[in-house]
Tab-separated table of C-alpha atoms in Angstrom:
chain	number	residue	atom	x	y	z
A	1	UNK	CA	21.941	-3.518	6.511
A	2	UNK	CA	22.426	-0.003	4.768
A	3	UNK	CA	19.022	1.894	4.990
A	4	UNK	CA	16.808	2.148	2.130
A	5	UNK	CA	14.945	5.296	0.644
A	6	UNK	CA	12.190	4.998	-1.464
A	7	UNK	CA	10.708	8.659	-2.671
A	8	UNK	CA	8.905	9.002	0.781
A	9	UNK	CA	9.624	6.119	2.594
A	10	UNK	CA	13.046	4.770	4.244
A	11	UNK	CA	13.428	1.311	5.751
A	12	UNK	CA	15.816	-0.175	7.476
A	13	UNK	CA	16.838	-3.037	10.493
A	14	UNK	CA	16.529	-1.905	13.557
A	15	UNK	CA	19.504	-0.542	15.420
A	16	UNK	CA	21.349	-1.443	12.143
A	17	UNK	CA	21.283	1.884	10.643
A	18	UNK	CA	17.543	2.481	11.459
A	19	UNK	CA	18.142	3.846	14.621
A	20	UNK	CA	17.531	6.756	17.689
A	21	UNK	CA	20.702	8.219	15.579
A	22	UNK	CA	19.044	9.104	11.883
A	23	UNK	CA	15.294	9.310	14.195
A	24	UNK	CA	17.186	12.210	15.135
A	25	UNK	CA	18.670	13.703	12.321
A	26	UNK	CA	15.182	13.163	10.277
A	27	UNK	CA	13.254	14.966	12.470
A	28	UNK	CA	15.488	18.425	11.890
A	29	UNK	CA	15.438	17.927	8.781
A	30	UNK	CA	11.142	17.166	8.587
A	31	UNK	CA	10.858	20.009	10.564
A	32	UNK	CA	13.242	22.184	8.682
A	33	UNK	CA	11.296	21.547	5.367
A	34	UNK	CA	8.231	21.724	6.924
A	35	UNK	CA	7.789	24.455	10.030
A	36	UNK	CA	5.355	24.209	12.494
A	37	UNK	CA	3.664	21.832	13.280
A	38	UNK	CA	4.303	18.044	11.645
A	39	UNK	CA	1.598	15.450	12.910
A	40	UNK	CA	3.851	12.545	13.533
A	41	UNK	CA	1.723	8.603	13.983
A	42	UNK	CA	2.921	5.684	14.382
A	43	UNK	CA	2.042	1.644	14.360
A	44	UNK	CA	2.109	-1.576	16.683
A	45	UNK	CA	6.125	-2.685	16.119
A	46	UNK	CA	7.782	-2.426	19.547
A	47	UNK	CA	10.496	-0.350	18.360
A	48	UNK	CA	8.312	2.847	17.700
A	49	UNK	CA	8.633	4.661	20.774
A	50	UNK	CA	12.315	4.435	20.991
A	51	UNK	CA	11.865	6.225	17.118
A	52	UNK	CA	9.116	8.012	17.324
A	53	UNK	CA	10.876	9.596	20.754
A	54	UNK	CA	14.314	10.459	18.588
A	55	UNK	CA	12.076	11.563	16.052
A	56	UNK	CA	9.970	14.146	17.628
A	57	UNK	CA	13.184	15.440	19.563
A	58	UNK	CA	14.502	16.451	15.920
A	59	UNK	CA	11.955	18.241	14.733
A	60	UNK	CA	11.478	20.026	18.566
A	61	UNK	CA	14.758	20.634	18.387
A	62	UNK	CA	15.158	23.175	15.146
A	63	UNK	CA	12.066	24.828	16.488
A	64	UNK	CA	9.448	23.181	15.150
A	65	UNK	CA	6.060	21.842	17.143
A	66	UNK	CA	4.275	18.511	17.151
A	67	UNK	CA	0.617	16.956	16.928
A	68	UNK	CA	1.300	13.155	18.536
A	69	UNK	CA	-1.339	11.444	17.024
A	70	UNK	CA	-0.909	7.906	18.976
A	71	UNK	CA	-0.952	4.491	17.012
A	72	UNK	CA	-2.657	4.725	14.209
A	73	UNK	CA	-2.461	3.516	10.975
A	74	UNK	CA	-1.210	5.591	7.475
A	75	UNK	CA	-4.851	6.262	6.261
A	76	UNK	CA	-5.994	7.833	10.247
A	77	UNK	CA	-2.635	10.525	9.832
A	78	UNK	CA	-3.721	11.233	6.272
A	79	UNK	CA	-7.776	11.677	7.465
A	80	UNK	CA	-6.370	14.491	9.629
A	81	UNK	CA	-4.091	15.791	8.115
A	82	UNK	CA	-6.690	16.451	5.181
A	83	UNK	CA	-8.696	18.106	7.755
A	84	UNK	CA	-6.533	20.030	9.234
A	85	UNK	CA	-4.884	21.932	6.237
A	86	UNK	CA	-2.782	24.042	8.740
A	87	UNK	CA	-0.130	21.472	9.110
A	88	UNK	CA	2.407	20.847	6.719
A	89	UNK	CA	4.289	18.380	6.958
A	90	UNK	CA	3.521	14.107	8.353
A	91	UNK	CA	5.597	11.660	9.353
A	92	UNK	CA	4.349	7.871	10.152
A	93	UNK	CA	6.694	5.373	11.961
A	94	UNK	CA	5.753	2.126	10.320
A	95	UNK	CA	7.465	0.091	7.460
A	96	UNK	CA	4.323	-1.835	6.679
A	97	UNK	CA	4.700	-5.794	5.304
A	98	UNK	CA	8.182	-6.127	6.719
A	99	UNK	CA	8.660	-8.043	9.856
A	100	UNK	CA	9.132	-6.887	13.502
A	101	UNK	CA	13.189	-6.351	13.082
A	102	UNK	CA	12.617	-4.018	10.240
A	103	UNK	CA	11.013	-0.022	10.378
A	104	UNK	CA	10.808	3.273	8.846
A	105	UNK	CA	9.580	6.525	8.271
A	106	UNK	CA	6.845	7.399	5.509
A	107	UNK	CA	6.341	10.954	4.906
A	108	UNK	CA	3.189	12.801	3.962
A	109	UNK	CA	2.400	16.918	2.704
A	110	UNK	CA	-0.238	18.885	3.474
A	111	UNK	CA	-3.347	17.388	3.314
A	112	UNK	CA	-1.471	13.751	4.076
A	113	UNK	CA	-0.447	13.642	0.486
A	114	UNK	CA	2.856	11.437	0.106
A	115	UNK	CA	5.699	13.351	-0.415
A	116	UNK	CA	8.250	11.731	-2.072
A	117	UNK	CA	11.528	14.237	-0.052
A	118	UNK	CA	14.221	11.182	-0.508
A	119	UNK	CA	14.514	12.414	-4.354
A	120	UNK	CA	16.281	15.323	-2.703
A	121	UNK	CA	17.427	14.626	0.527
A	122	UNK	CA	19.446	11.742	0.553
A	123	UNK	CA	20.256	9.371	4.102
A	124	UNK	CA	23.741	10.476	4.268
A	125	UNK	CA	22.745	14.252	3.754
A	126	UNK	CA	20.170	13.668	6.024
A	127	UNK	CA	22.560	12.420	8.564
A	128	UNK	CA	25.282	15.049	8.598
A	129	UNK	CA	22.630	17.521	9.779
A	130	UNK	CA	23.887	19.915	12.745
A	131	UNK	CA	22.445	23.054	13.367
A	132	UNK	CA	19.187	23.816	15.654
A	133	UNK	CA	17.347	26.317	17.672
A	134	UNK	CA	18.507	28.555	20.324
A	135	UNK	CA	16.976	27.433	23.322
A	136	UNK	CA	14.010	29.861	23.924
A	137	UNK	CA	13.058	28.722	20.336
A	138	UNK	CA	12.338	24.437	21.053
A	139	UNK	CA	9.262	23.118	19.770
A	140	UNK	CA	6.342	21.811	21.971
A	141	UNK	CA	4.535	18.695	21.772
A	142	UNK	CA	0.625	18.697	21.853
A	143	UNK	CA	-1.155	15.022	22.124
A	144	UNK	CA	-3.970	15.565	19.549
A	145	UNK	CA	-7.755	15.561	20.064
A	146	UNK	CA	-9.594	12.431	19.628
A	147	UNK	CA	-10.588	11.897	16.026
A	148	UNK	CA	-11.428	8.620	15.028
A	149	UNK	CA	-15.332	8.894	15.336
A	150	UNK	CA	-14.528	11.294	12.874
A	151	UNK	CA	-12.665	8.901	10.667
A	152	UNK	CA	-15.310	6.292	11.472
A	153	UNK	CA	-17.904	8.401	10.749
A	154	UNK	CA	-16.533	9.647	7.490
A	155	UNK	CA	-16.393	5.453	5.903
A	156	UNK	CA	-20.122	4.750	7.219
A	157	UNK	CA	-21.105	7.920	5.273
A	158	UNK	CA	-19.580	6.034	2.415
A	159	UNK	CA	-21.810	2.782	2.336
A	160	UNK	CA	-26.156	1.629	2.538
A	161	UNK	CA	-25.085	1.082	7.119
A	162	UNK	CA	-27.918	0.239	7.492
A	163	UNK	CA	-28.142	-2.696	5.082
A	164	UNK	CA	-25.118	-3.654	6.343
A	165	UNK	CA	-26.511	-3.653	9.860
A	166	UNK	CA	-29.753	-5.222	8.916
A	167	UNK	CA	-27.617	-8.495	7.338
A	168	UNK	CA	-26.320	-10.275	10.713
A	169	UNK	CA	-23.083	-10.780	8.852
A	170	UNK	CA	-20.506	-13.025	10.680
A	171	UNK	CA	-17.038	-12.111	9.295
A	172	UNK	CA	-13.078	-13.348	10.734
A	173	UNK	CA	-11.024	-10.227	11.131
A	174	UNK	CA	-7.512	-10.781	10.828
A	175	UNK	CA	-5.254	-7.853	12.163
A	176	UNK	CA	-1.343	-7.666	12.769
A	177	UNK	CA	-1.275	-4.570	15.804
A	178	UNK	CA	-3.884	-2.999	17.585
A	179	UNK	CA	-3.430	-0.003	15.620
A	180	UNK	CA	-5.101	-1.183	12.951
A	181	UNK	CA	-7.392	-3.817	14.928
A	182	UNK	CA	-9.476	-1.643	17.288
A	183	UNK	CA	-10.656	0.728	14.532
A	184	UNK	CA	-11.407	-1.686	12.285
A	185	UNK	CA	-13.394	-4.081	15.435
A	186	UNK	CA	-15.133	-0.105	15.935
A	187	UNK	CA	-16.038	0.422	12.767
A	188	UNK	CA	-17.423	-3.462	12.588
A	189	UNK	CA	-19.223	-3.464	16.138
A	190	UNK	CA	-20.876	0.112	14.571
A	191	UNK	CA	-22.194	-1.921	11.402
A	192	UNK	CA	-23.780	-4.712	13.628
A	193	UNK	CA	-21.453	-6.993	12.415
A	194	UNK	CA	-20.445	-10.128	14.601
A	195	UNK	CA	-16.795	-10.548	14.343
A	196	UNK	CA	-13.917	-13.293	15.337
A	197	UNK	CA	-10.262	-11.339	14.996
A	198	UNK	CA	-6.988	-13.223	15.340
A	199	UNK	CA	-3.735	-11.953	14.469
A	200	UNK	CA	0.103	-13.029	13.872
A	201	UNK	CA	3.802	-12.677	14.242
A	202	UNK	CA	3.388	-11.588	10.302
A	203	UNK	CA	2.275	-8.202	8.498
A	204	UNK	CA	2.845	-9.969	5.620
A	205	UNK	CA	-0.295	-10.074	2.738
A	206	UNK	CA	0.889	-13.418	1.650
A	207	UNK	CA	-0.840	-16.973	1.029
A	208	UNK	CA	0.178	-18.715	3.388
A	209	UNK	CA	-2.026	-16.286	5.781
A	210	UNK	CA	-5.060	-16.106	3.080
A	211	UNK	CA	-5.038	-19.488	3.757
A	212	UNK	CA	-5.610	-19.554	7.909
A	213	UNK	CA	-7.771	-16.837	7.561
A	214	UNK	CA	-9.722	-19.288	5.142
A	215	UNK	CA	-9.879	-22.245	7.356
A	216	UNK	CA	-10.486	-19.690	10.046
A	217	UNK	CA	-14.050	-18.546	8.578
A	218	UNK	CA	-14.730	-21.982	6.835
A	219	UNK	CA	-14.177	-23.984	10.166
A	220	UNK	CA	-16.400	-21.391	12.141
A	221	UNK	CA	-18.989	-21.092	8.914
A	222	UNK	CA	-18.444	-17.189	8.830
A	223	UNK	CA	-20.062	-15.246	5.776
A	224	UNK	CA	-16.858	-13.537	5.075
A	225	UNK	CA	-12.946	-13.137	5.794
A	226	UNK	CA	-10.496	-9.810	6.124
A	227	UNK	CA	-6.707	-9.859	6.558
A	228	UNK	CA	-5.621	-6.057	6.765
A	229	UNK	CA	-2.008	-5.031	6.383
A	230	UNK	CA	-0.492	-4.201	8.817
A	231	UNK	CA	0.085	-0.399	8.039
A	232	UNK	CA	-3.884	-0.311	7.282
A	233	UNK	CA	-3.437	0.474	3.230
A	234	UNK	CA	-3.471	-3.134	1.851
A	235	UNK	CA	-6.072	-6.332	2.526
A	236	UNK	CA	-7.313	-9.207	0.969
A	237	UNK	CA	-10.734	-11.598	1.176
A	238	UNK	CA	-10.920	-14.811	1.653
A	239	UNK	CA	-14.508	-16.328	0.866
A	240	UNK	CA	-17.131	-17.954	2.546
A	241	UNK	CA	-16.039	-21.395	1.201
A	242	UNK	CA	-12.437	-20.623	2.884
A	243	UNK	CA	-10.756	-19.578	-0.347
A	244	UNK	CA	-8.505	-17.283	-0.317
A	245	UNK	CA	-9.748	-14.198	-2.830
A	246	UNK	CA	-6.115	-12.384	-4.789
A	247	UNK	CA	-6.124	-9.004	-4.746
A	248	UNK	CA	-6.701	-8.539	-8.254
A	249	UNK	CA	-10.045	-10.783	-8.316
A	250	UNK	CA	-11.090	-8.519	-5.508
A	251	UNK	CA	-9.842	-5.155	-6.681
A	252	UNK	CA	-12.505	-5.825	-10.156
A	253	UNK	CA	-15.275	-6.867	-8.105
A	254	UNK	CA	-15.275	-3.980	-6.488
A	255	UNK	CA	-14.461	-1.581	-9.628
A	256	UNK	CA	-17.671	-3.473	-11.460
A	257	UNK	CA	-19.379	-2.859	-8.910
A	258	UNK	CA	-18.815	1.429	-8.732
A	259	UNK	CA	-18.212	1.534	-12.472
A	260	UNK	CA	-22.439	-0.305	-12.846
A	261	UNK	CA	-23.198	2.792	-10.702
A	262	UNK	CA	-20.876	5.977	-11.905
A	263	UNK	CA	-18.774	5.400	-15.562
A	264	UNK	CA	-15.409	6.921	-15.401
A	265	UNK	CA	-11.712	5.915	-15.307
A	266	UNK	CA	-10.307	3.554	-13.096
A	267	UNK	CA	-6.416	3.971	-12.320
A	268	UNK	CA	-4.239	0.954	-12.244
A	269	UNK	CA	-0.482	0.213	-12.713
A	270	UNK	CA	1.068	-1.086	-15.628
A	271	UNK	CA	1.938	-4.013	-13.560
A	272	UNK	CA	-1.718	-4.699	-13.240
A	273	UNK	CA	-3.093	-8.428	-14.701
A	274	UNK	CA	-5.290	-8.945	-18.075
A	275	UNK	CA	-7.767	-9.407	-15.578
A	276	UNK	CA	-8.380	-6.371	-13.809
A	277	UNK	CA	-8.331	-4.282	-17.705
A	278	UNK	CA	-10.756	-6.191	-19.128
A	279	UNK	CA	-13.331	-6.072	-15.991
A	280	UNK	CA	-13.295	-2.080	-16.430
A	281	UNK	CA	-13.866	-2.096	-20.089
A	282	UNK	CA	-16.518	-4.708	-19.766
A	283	UNK	CA	-18.171	-2.390	-17.534
A	284	UNK	CA	-18.247	0.516	-19.039
A	285	UNK	CA	-14.734	2.466	-17.563
A	286	UNK	CA	-11.736	3.376	-19.196
A	287	UNK	CA	-8.210	2.294	-18.355
A	288	UNK	CA	-5.115	5.059	-16.962
A	289	UNK	CA	-2.530	3.389	-16.639
A	290	UNK	CA	0.046	4.907	-14.017
A	291	UNK	CA	3.714	3.826	-12.589
A	292	UNK	CA	4.012	0.875	-9.871
A	293	UNK	CA	3.942	2.645	-6.577
A	294	UNK	CA	0.915	3.250	-4.790
A	295	UNK	CA	1.837	6.834	-4.002
A	296	UNK	CA	1.057	6.938	-8.290
A	297	UNK	CA	-1.813	5.453	-8.210
A	298	UNK	CA	-2.679	8.083	-5.083
A	299	UNK	CA	-1.439	10.646	-7.339
A	300	UNK	CA	-3.069	9.436	-10.722
A	301	UNK	CA	-6.539	9.114	-9.460
A	302	UNK	CA	-6.606	12.842	-8.275
A	303	UNK	CA	-4.814	14.376	-11.382
A	304	UNK	CA	-7.757	12.760	-13.438
A	305	UNK	CA	-11.035	12.617	-11.497
A	306	UNK	CA	-11.040	8.871	-11.512
A	307	UNK	CA	-13.670	6.962	-9.879
A	308	UNK	CA	-11.313	4.227	-8.536
A	309	UNK	CA	-8.005	2.930	-8.268
A	310	UNK	CA	-6.088	0.055	-7.133
A	311	UNK	CA	-3.068	-2.214	-7.477
A	312	UNK	CA	-2.659	-6.393	-7.686
A	313	UNK	CA	-1.374	-6.342	-3.890
A	314	UNK	CA	-5.020	-5.325	-1.798
A	315	UNK	CA	-4.567	-1.487	-2.608
A	316	UNK	CA	-7.854	0.600	-2.681
A	317	UNK	CA	-8.159	4.491	-3.176
A	318	UNK	CA	-11.659	6.175	-3.615
A	319	UNK	CA	-11.729	9.277	-4.224
A	320	UNK	CA	-15.283	10.239	-2.261
A	321	UNK	CA	-13.329	9.465	0.866
A	322	UNK	CA	-10.238	10.518	0.735
A	323	UNK	CA	-6.772	10.712	-1.648
A	324	UNK	CA	-5.358	7.370	0.399
A	325	UNK	CA	-5.071	3.778	-0.142
A	326	UNK	CA	-7.345	2.626	2.855
A	327	UNK	CA	-7.689	-0.855	3.238
A	328	UNK	CA	-10.398	-0.334	6.007
A	329	UNK	CA	-12.677	1.673	3.760
A	330	UNK	CA	-12.036	-1.225	1.353
A	331	UNK	CA	-12.771	-3.646	4.233
A	332	UNK	CA	-16.451	-1.898	4.684
A	333	UNK	CA	-16.639	-1.424	0.549
A	334	UNK	CA	-16.753	-5.533	0.184
A	335	UNK	CA	-18.591	-6.002	3.516
A	336	UNK	CA	-21.718	-4.550	1.695
A	337	UNK	CA	-20.985	-6.063	-1.302
A	338	UNK	CA	-21.810	-9.351	0.088
A	339	UNK	CA	-24.506	-7.922	1.953
A	340	UNK	CA	-26.081	-6.671	-1.506
A	341	UNK	CA	-25.287	-9.169	-3.972
A	342	UNK	CA	-24.612	-12.292	-2.360
A	343	UNK	CA	-21.251	-14.362	-1.044
A	344	UNK	CA	-18.164	-13.806	-2.843
A	345	UNK	CA	-17.296	-17.043	-3.756
A	346	UNK	CA	-20.325	-16.617	-6.150
A	347	UNK	CA	-19.372	-13.159	-6.804
A	348	UNK	CA	-16.029	-13.576	-8.183
A	349	UNK	CA	-16.715	-17.714	-10.005
A	350	UNK	CA	-16.895	-16.300	-13.501
A	351	UNK	CA	-13.559	-14.345	-12.678
A	352	UNK	CA	-10.663	-15.844	-15.180
A	353	UNK	CA	-7.368	-17.041	-13.233
A	354	UNK	CA	-4.314	-14.409	-13.842
A	355	UNK	CA	-0.769	-15.427	-12.382
A	356	UNK	CA	1.880	-13.071	-11.595
A	357	UNK	CA	5.352	-13.564	-10.452
A	358	UNK	CA	7.947	-11.708	-9.480
A	359	UNK	CA	11.189	-11.384	-8.117
A	360	UNK	CA	14.085	-9.027	-8.443
A	361	UNK	CA	18.419	-8.683	-8.959
A	362	UNK	CA	20.938	-5.604	-8.070
A	363	UNK	CA	22.528	-4.039	-10.940
A	364	UNK	CA	25.007	-1.516	-11.056
A	365	UNK	CA	23.491	2.036	-11.841
A	366	UNK	CA	25.257	3.198	-14.304
A	367	UNK	CA	24.622	-0.964	-16.356
A	368	UNK	CA	20.699	0.156	-16.038
A	369	UNK	CA	19.927	1.791	-19.359
A	370	UNK	CA	22.521	-1.666	-20.999
A	371	UNK	CA	20.570	-4.221	-19.340
A	372	UNK	CA	16.794	-2.462	-20.574
A	373	UNK	CA	17.994	-2.211	-23.850
A	374	UNK	CA	19.651	-5.926	-23.635
A	375	UNK	CA	15.708	-6.765	-22.508
A	376	UNK	CA	14.211	-5.017	-25.274
A	377	UNK	CA	16.503	-6.601	-27.337
A	378	UNK	CA	15.022	-9.953	-26.611
A	379	UNK	CA	11.795	-9.785	-27.436
A	380	UNK	CA	12.083	-7.780	-31.167
A	381	UNK	CA	8.970	-7.749	-33.126
A	382	UNK	CA	6.684	-8.459	-29.653
A	383	UNK	CA	4.652	-4.828	-28.286
A	384	UNK	CA	6.370	-3.306	-25.979
A	385	UNK	CA	5.505	-0.730	-23.815
A	386	UNK	CA	7.983	2.200	-21.735
A	387	UNK	CA	5.497	3.821	-19.307
A	388	UNK	CA	7.490	2.434	-16.335
A	389	UNK	CA	11.027	0.577	-17.533
A	390	UNK	CA	10.313	-1.840	-19.895
A	391	UNK	CA	6.934	-4.368	-20.607
A	392	UNK	CA	6.691	-6.823	-23.454
A	393	UNK	CA	3.966	-8.519	-24.747
A	394	UNK	CA	4.363	-12.062	-25.387
A	395	UNK	CA	1.658	-14.977	-25.826
A	396	UNK	CA	-1.186	-15.530	-22.902
A	397	UNK	CA	0.410	-13.251	-21.232
A	398	UNK	CA	3.744	-10.118	-20.177
A	399	UNK	CA	6.621	-9.530	-18.900
A	400	UNK	CA	8.021	-6.365	-17.364
A	401	UNK	CA	11.286	-5.163	-16.240
A	402	UNK	CA	11.808	-1.840	-13.797
A	403	UNK	CA	14.228	-0.444	-11.937
A	404	UNK	CA	12.904	-0.816	-8.394
A	405	UNK	CA	12.246	2.908	-6.460
A	406	UNK	CA	15.557	1.524	-4.404
A	407	UNK	CA	18.663	2.933	-6.546
A	408	UNK	CA	20.026	-0.594	-7.881
A	409	UNK	CA	17.723	-3.219	-7.879
A	410	UNK	CA	16.150	-4.272	-10.772
A	411	UNK	CA	12.160	-6.211	-10.430
A	412	UNK	CA	10.861	-8.136	-13.376
A	413	UNK	CA	7.232	-9.888	-13.489
A	414	UNK	CA	5.386	-11.753	-15.755
A	415	UNK	CA	2.046	-12.637	-15.979
A	416	UNK	CA	0.354	-15.629	-17.617
A	417	UNK	CA	-2.830	-17.653	-16.652
A	418	UNK	CA	0.264	-20.601	-15.686
A	419	UNK	CA	1.497	-20.325	-12.328
A	420	UNK	CA	4.293	-22.387	-13.570
A	421	UNK	CA	4.900	-20.857	-16.680
A	422	UNK	CA	5.167	-17.047	-15.441
A	423	UNK	CA	7.672	-18.181	-12.638
A	424	UNK	CA	9.620	-19.780	-15.730
A	425	UNK	CA	9.213	-16.776	-17.438
A	426	UNK	CA	10.689	-14.119	-14.325
A	427	UNK	CA	13.375	-16.613	-13.508
A	428	UNK	CA	14.816	-17.475	-16.990
A	429	UNK	CA	14.935	-12.984	-17.905
A	430	UNK	CA	16.557	-12.734	-14.419
A	431	UNK	CA	18.669	-15.291	-15.723
A	432	UNK	CA	19.883	-13.906	-18.884
A	433	UNK	CA	19.741	-10.133	-17.803
A	434	UNK	CA	22.156	-10.340	-14.841
A	435	UNK	CA	24.866	-13.247	-16.338
A	436	UNK	CA	27.582	-11.558	-16.720
A	437	UNK	CA	28.204	-8.669	-14.139
A	438	UNK	CA	28.805	-8.948	-9.936
A	439	UNK	CA	26.114	-6.326	-8.399
């Protein structure tokens, strides 16, 4: 598999491109860009130690020190960097939603802000890096002192911890690796929440995972189910009745709560559902759209001094906490809402259902403008938004065609009040746009 580079991430199959040699070269590039010291962390994948050792060797070989944060999810490396402004670069080894055979690197600059270094540094350029420091200038590696308690304390200050402690909640926590499970369990223990913890091989936050989570919640008579993605930057929920809650509904519930206390701007990507936008407006907030991608959500929240940001896949940005997508913060906020406002099933009961379907196809990069023009021509007379690709508004929904962060890949999204309709729109759009070329 060819390495796939986004703006601030690169992923690939282990030992088929994503290997120790690439990690070493990337370490040299990171060391040159940021200088001493570089913070390094990893999630719980089995390949992480191999990649981490090679990455740190590369950083040290160009004369830079490494601060080893150990096995912690991305929000914690961002918390550590925000608390240590003298650290100008950070790398976490994670492939987020992907399976165990895939891994990758996620790059951050000062204060843990995502840094789009792969826009100017291609994989080919990284692999050509050769020079290194002389022997007396080799960098060193330092183990970071414990900082997890400080992170947990910062989470607890954002909610009514005493009310949660007095509620006697029982929940099911679905985590996929120890890096997340240990910290999430620590937070919930500090809140006196009784927890059943489950896990498995898949890190994907899909419908099947929520069905299994909901089954455990309902069969054990629990109050809530929480599923956290492997890198702890996305979370989804299941109600006390065992129903999986879509990301647009959980986001809308949290947005409604925050706007009840403080009116302001709320940031959502252009592929958000109508529910998210309607709840923001009905709750007295104003919608600020951004391009698709969690790092653009974070950046736009900061630029607009927004009160919240998030997407329909479980990303939540709470600016009073940190400028990052933090599933652990989202977990605690939802627990607080259940304590204060009652069962989750009742809180989302009035929300209408909107269905998002999505798929992608490969396209020669030079033909992407032509594809976009063709899509526009297919919808002459419809309202069009060109913030990120082309979004057209059709009867009872919309269709979005945009270029992925991976070169040569076109993504297609559609929203309807019917799952069958949204999927039909995606399928027919891809068939029409890709019918006369071979990628």
